[in-house]
PDB file of C-alpha atoms in Angstrom:
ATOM      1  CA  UNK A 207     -11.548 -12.959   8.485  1.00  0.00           C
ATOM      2  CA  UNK A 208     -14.234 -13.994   6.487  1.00  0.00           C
ATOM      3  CA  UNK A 209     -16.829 -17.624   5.594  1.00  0.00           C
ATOM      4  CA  UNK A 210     -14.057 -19.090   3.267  1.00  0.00           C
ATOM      5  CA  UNK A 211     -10.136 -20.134   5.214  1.00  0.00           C
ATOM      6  CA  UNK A 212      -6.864 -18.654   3.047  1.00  0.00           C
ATOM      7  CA  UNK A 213      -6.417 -21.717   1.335  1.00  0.00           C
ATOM      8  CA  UNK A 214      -7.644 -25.755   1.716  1.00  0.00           C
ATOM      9  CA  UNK A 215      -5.865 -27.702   4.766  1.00  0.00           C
ATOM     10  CA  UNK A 216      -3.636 -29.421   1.890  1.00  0.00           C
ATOM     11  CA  UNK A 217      -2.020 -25.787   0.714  1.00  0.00           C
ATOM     12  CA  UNK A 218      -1.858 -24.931   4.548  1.00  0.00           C
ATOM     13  CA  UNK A 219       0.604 -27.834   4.834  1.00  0.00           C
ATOM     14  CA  UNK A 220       2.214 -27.406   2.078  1.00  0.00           C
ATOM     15  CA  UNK A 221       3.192 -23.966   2.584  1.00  0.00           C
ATOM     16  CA  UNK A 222       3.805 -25.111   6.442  1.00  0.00           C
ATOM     17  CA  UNK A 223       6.729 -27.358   5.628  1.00  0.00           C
ATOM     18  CA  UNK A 224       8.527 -24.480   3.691  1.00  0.00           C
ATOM     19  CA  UNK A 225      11.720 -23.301   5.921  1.00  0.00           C
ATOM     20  CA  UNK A 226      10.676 -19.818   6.646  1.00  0.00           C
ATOM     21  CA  UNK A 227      13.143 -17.707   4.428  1.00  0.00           C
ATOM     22  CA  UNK A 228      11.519 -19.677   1.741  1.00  0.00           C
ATOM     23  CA  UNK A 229       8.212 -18.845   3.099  1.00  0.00           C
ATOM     24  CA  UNK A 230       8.788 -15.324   3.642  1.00  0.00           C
ATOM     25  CA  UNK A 231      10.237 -15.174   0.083  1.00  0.00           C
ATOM     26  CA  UNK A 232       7.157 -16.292  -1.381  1.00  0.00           C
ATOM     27  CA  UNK A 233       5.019 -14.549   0.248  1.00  0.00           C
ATOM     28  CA  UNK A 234       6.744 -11.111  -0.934  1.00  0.00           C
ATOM     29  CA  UNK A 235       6.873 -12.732  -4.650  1.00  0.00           C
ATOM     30  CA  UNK A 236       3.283 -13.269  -4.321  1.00  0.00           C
ATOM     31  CA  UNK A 237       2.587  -9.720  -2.684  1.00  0.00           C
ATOM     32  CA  UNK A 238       5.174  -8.643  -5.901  1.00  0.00           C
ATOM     33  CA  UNK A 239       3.067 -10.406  -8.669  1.00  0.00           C
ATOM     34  CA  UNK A 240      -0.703  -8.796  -7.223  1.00  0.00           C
ATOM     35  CA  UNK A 241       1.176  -5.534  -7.918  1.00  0.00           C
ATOM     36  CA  UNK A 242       2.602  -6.480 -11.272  1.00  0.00           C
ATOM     37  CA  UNK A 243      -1.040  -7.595 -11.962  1.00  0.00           C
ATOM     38  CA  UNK A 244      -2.028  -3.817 -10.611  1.00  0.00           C
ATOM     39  CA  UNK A 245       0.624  -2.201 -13.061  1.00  0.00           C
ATOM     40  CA  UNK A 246      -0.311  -4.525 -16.370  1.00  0.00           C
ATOM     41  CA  UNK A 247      -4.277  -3.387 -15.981  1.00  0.00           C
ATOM     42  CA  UNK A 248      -3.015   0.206 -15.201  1.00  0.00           C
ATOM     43  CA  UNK A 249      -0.797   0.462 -18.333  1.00  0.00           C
ATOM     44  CA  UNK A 250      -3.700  -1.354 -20.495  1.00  0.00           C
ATOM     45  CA  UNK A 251      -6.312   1.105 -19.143  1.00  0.00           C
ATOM     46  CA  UNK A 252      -3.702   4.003 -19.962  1.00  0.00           C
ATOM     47  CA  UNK A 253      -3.466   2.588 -23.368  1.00  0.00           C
ATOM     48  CA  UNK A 254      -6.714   2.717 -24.452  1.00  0.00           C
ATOM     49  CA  UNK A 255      -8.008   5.691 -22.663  1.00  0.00           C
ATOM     50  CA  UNK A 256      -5.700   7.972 -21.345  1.00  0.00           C
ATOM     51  CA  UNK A 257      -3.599   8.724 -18.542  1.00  0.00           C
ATOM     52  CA  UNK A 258      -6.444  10.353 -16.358  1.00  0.00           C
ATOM     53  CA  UNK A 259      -9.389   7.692 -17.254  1.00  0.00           C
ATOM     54  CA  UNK A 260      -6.653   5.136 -16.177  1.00  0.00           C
ATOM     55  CA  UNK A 261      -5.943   7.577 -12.650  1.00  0.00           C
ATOM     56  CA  UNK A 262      -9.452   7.461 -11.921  1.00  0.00           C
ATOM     57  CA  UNK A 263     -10.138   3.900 -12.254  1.00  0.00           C
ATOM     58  CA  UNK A 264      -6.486   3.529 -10.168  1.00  0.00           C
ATOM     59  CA  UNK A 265      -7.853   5.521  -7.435  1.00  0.00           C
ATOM     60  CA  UNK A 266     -11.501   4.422  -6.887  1.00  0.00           C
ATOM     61  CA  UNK A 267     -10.080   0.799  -6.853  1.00  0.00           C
ATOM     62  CA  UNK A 268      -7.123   1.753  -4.618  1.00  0.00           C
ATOM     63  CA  UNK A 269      -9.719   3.904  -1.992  1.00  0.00           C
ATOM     64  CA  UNK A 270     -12.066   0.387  -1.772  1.00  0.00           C
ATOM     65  CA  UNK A 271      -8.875  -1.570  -1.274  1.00  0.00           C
ATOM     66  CA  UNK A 272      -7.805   0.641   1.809  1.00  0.00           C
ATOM     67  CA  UNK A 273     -11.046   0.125   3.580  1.00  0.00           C
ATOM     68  CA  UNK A 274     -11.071  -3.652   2.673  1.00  0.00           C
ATOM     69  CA  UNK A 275      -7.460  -3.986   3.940  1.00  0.00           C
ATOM     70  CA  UNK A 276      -7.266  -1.454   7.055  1.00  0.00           C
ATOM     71  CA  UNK A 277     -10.618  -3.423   8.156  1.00  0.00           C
ATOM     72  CA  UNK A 278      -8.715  -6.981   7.413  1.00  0.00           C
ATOM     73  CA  UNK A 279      -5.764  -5.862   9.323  1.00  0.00           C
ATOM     74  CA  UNK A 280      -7.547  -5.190  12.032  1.00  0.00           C
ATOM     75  CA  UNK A 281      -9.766  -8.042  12.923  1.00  0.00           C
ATOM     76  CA  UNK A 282      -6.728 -10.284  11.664  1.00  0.00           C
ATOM     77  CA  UNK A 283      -4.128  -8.454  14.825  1.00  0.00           C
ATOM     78  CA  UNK A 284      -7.228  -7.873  16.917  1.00  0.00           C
ATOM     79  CA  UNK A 285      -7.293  -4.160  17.045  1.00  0.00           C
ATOM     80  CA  UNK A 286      -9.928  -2.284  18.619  1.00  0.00           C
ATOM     81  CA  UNK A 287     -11.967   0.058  17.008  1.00  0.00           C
ATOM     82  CA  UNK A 288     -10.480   3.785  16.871  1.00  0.00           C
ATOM     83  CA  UNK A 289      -7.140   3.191  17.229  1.00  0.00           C
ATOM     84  CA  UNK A 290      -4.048   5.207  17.833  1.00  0.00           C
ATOM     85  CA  UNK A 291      -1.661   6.863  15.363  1.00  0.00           C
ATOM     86  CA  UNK A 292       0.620   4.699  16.074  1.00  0.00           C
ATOM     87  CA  UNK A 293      -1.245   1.436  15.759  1.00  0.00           C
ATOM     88  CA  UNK A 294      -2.438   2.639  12.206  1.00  0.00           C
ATOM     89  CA  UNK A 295       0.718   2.926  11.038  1.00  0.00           C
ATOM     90  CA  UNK A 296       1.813  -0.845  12.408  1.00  0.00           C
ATOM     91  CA  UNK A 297      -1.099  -2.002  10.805  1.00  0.00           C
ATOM     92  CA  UNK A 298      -0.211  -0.299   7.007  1.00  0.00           C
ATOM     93  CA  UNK A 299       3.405  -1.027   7.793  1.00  0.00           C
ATOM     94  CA  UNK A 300       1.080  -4.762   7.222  1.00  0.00           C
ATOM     95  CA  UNK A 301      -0.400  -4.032   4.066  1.00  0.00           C
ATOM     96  CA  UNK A 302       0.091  -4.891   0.445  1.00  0.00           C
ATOM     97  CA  UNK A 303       1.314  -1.540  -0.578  1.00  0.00           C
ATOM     98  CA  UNK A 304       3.396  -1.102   2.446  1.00  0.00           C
ATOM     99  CA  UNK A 305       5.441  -4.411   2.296  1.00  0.00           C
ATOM    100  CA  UNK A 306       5.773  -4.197  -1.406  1.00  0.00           C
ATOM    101  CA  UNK A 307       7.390  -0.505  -0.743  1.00  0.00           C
ATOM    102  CA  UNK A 308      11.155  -1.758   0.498  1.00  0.00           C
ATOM    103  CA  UNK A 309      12.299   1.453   0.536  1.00  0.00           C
ATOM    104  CA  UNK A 310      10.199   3.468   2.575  1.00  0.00           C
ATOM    105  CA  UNK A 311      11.003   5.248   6.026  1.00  0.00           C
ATOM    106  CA  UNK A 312       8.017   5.091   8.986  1.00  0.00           C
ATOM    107  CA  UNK A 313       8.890   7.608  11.476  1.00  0.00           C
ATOM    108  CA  UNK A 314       6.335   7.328  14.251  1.00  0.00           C
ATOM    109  CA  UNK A 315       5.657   9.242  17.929  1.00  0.00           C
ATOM    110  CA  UNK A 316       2.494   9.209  20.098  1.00  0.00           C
ATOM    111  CA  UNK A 317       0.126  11.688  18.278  1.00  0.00           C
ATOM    112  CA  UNK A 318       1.637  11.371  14.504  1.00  0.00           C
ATOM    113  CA  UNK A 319       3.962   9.943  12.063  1.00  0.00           C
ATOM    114  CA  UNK A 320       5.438  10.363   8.808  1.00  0.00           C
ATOM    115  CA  UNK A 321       5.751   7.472   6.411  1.00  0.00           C
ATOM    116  CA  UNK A 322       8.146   8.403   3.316  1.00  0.00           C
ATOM    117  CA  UNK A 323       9.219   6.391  -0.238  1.00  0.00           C
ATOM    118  CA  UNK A 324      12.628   6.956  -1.078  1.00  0.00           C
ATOM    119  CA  UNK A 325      12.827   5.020  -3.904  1.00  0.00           C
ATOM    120  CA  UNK A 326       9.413   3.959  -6.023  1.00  0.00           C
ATOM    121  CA  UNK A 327       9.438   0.470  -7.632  1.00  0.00           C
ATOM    122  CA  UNK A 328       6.261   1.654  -9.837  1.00  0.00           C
ATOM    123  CA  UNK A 329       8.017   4.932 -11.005  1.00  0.00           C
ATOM    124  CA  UNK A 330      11.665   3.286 -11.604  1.00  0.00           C
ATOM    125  CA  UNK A 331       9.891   0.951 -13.769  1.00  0.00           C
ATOM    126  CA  UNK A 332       7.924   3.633 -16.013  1.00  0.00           C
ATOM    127  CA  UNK A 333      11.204   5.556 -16.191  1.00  0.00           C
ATOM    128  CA  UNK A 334      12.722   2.733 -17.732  1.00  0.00           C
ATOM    129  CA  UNK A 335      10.522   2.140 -20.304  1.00  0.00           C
ATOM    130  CA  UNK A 336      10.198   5.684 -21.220  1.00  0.00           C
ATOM    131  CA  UNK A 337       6.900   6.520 -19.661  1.00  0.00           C
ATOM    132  CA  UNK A 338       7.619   9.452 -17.905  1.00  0.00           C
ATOM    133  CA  UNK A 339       6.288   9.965 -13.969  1.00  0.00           C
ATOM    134  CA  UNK A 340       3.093   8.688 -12.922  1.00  0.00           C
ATOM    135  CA  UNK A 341       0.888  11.333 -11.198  1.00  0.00           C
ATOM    136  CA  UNK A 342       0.160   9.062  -8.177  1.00  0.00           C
ATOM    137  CA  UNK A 343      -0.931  11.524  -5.805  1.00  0.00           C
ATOM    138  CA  UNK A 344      -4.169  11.005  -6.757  1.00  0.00           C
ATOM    139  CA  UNK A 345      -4.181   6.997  -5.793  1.00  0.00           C
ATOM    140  CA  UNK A 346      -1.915   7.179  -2.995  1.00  0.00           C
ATOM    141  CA  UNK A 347      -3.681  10.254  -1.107  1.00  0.00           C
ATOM    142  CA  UNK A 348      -6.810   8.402  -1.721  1.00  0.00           C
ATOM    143  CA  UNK A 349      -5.761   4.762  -0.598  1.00  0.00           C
ATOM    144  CA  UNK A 350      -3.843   6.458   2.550  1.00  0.00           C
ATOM    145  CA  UNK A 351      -6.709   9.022   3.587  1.00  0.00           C
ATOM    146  CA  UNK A 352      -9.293   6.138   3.047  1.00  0.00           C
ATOM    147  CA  UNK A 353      -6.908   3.368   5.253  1.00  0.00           C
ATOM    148  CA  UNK A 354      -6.231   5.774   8.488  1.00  0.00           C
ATOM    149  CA  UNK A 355     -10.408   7.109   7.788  1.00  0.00           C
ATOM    150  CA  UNK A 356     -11.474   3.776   8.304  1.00  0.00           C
ATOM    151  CA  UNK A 357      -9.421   2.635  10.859  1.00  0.00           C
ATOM    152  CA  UNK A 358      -9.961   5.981  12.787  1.00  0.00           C
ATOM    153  CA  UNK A 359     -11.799   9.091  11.713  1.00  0.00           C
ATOM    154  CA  UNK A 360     -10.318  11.674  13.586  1.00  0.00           C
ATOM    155  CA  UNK A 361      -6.747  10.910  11.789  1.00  0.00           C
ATOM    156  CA  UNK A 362      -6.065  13.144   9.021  1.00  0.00           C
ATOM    157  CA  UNK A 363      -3.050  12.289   6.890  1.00  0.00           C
ATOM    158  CA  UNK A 364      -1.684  14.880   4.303  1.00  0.00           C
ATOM    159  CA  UNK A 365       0.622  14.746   1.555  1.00  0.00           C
ATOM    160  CA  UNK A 366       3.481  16.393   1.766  1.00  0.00           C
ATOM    161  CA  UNK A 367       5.114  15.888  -1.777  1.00  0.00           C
ATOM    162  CA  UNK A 368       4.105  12.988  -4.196  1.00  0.00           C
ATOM    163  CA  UNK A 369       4.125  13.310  -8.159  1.00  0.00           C
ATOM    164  CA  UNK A 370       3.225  15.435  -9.699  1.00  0.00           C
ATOM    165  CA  UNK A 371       4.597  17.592  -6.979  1.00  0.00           C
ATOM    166  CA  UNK A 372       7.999  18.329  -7.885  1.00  0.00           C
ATOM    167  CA  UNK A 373      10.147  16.030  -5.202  1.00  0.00           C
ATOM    168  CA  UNK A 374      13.999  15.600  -4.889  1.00  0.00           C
ATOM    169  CA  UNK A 375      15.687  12.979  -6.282  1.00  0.00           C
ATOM    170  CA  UNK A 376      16.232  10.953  -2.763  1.00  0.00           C
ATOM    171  CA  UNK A 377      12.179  11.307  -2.266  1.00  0.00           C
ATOM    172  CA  UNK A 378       8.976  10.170  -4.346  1.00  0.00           C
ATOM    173  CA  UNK A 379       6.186  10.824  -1.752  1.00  0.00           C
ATOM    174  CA  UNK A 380       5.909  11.804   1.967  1.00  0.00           C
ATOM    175  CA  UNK A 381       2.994  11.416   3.913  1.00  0.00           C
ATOM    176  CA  UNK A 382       2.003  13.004   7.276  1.00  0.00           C
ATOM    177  CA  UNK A 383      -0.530  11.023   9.948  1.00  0.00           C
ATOM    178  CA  UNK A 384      -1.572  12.919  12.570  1.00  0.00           C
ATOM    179  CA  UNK A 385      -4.734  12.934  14.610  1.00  0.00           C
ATOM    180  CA  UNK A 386      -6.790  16.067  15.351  1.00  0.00           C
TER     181      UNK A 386
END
């Protein structure tokens, strides 16, 4: 992966004598806490500048993260270069956002695949404090266009609702992967 080993050989063990439903637990509250670290600058940004200064900054961090990440994935699970639709989408199914999205439905053939969010952790939240929907589209089209891009040029993904599209109550965003 890269010059420096995740973690020093005394972590590594220590981690290694967890039992792994412990393991696994931690690993999703650490995935859990990057994105509560993701929400606490977001909301600060929004804050001081604005919705849309905060959305801008959101999405140029979120398309370098999708390029760093797809290109992690794949050297980590030894993927060649190019690969299929449905390889892409095991390989975000690996991700950050992906595995901190528990309610999400990957629906995958040969040539494309639709990956949907049927309940959104990051919206609930904002509801609940009275924020109102985040216009995500933005992010998440970038992040997702930018991940499949660099895995694989010639897939295109599309958006086929995500706020601020109006969406049902059942569905925050749906996403199409197809290659052309």
């Amino acid at each position: 992966m890269s010059d420096y080993p995740p973690g020093s050989h005394e972590d590594r063990e220590m981690l290694a004598k967890m039992q792994i439903e412990k393991l696994l637990d931690y690993f999703f509250l650490q995935i859990r806490n990057l994105w509560r670290v993701d929400g606490l600058y977001f909301l600060g940004i929004e804050k001081k500048f604005g919705t849309e200064a905060a959305t801008e900054i959101d999405a140029g961090v979120w398309e370098t993260m999708a390029a760093i990440e797809a290109k992690s994935l794949q050297k980590m699970f030894n993927v060649d270069e190019n690969p299929d639709v449905p390889t892409i989408m095991d390989l975000l199914r690996k991700s950050s956002w992906a595995l901190d999205q528990p309610f999400k439905t990957v629906e995958v053939s040969s040539k494309q695949a639709t990956l949907s969010v049927d309940r959104c952790r990051t919206q609930e939240t904002r509801l609940s404090k009275g924020l109102g929907e985040f216009p995500c589209k933005k992010v998440r089209f970038g992040y997702l266009k930018n991940f499949a891009k660099t895995l694989n040029p010639k897939v295109e993904v599309t958006c086929i609702v995500c706020p601020p599209d109006k969406h049902p109550k059942n569905l925050w965003c749906k996403w199409e992967f197809k290659r052309f």
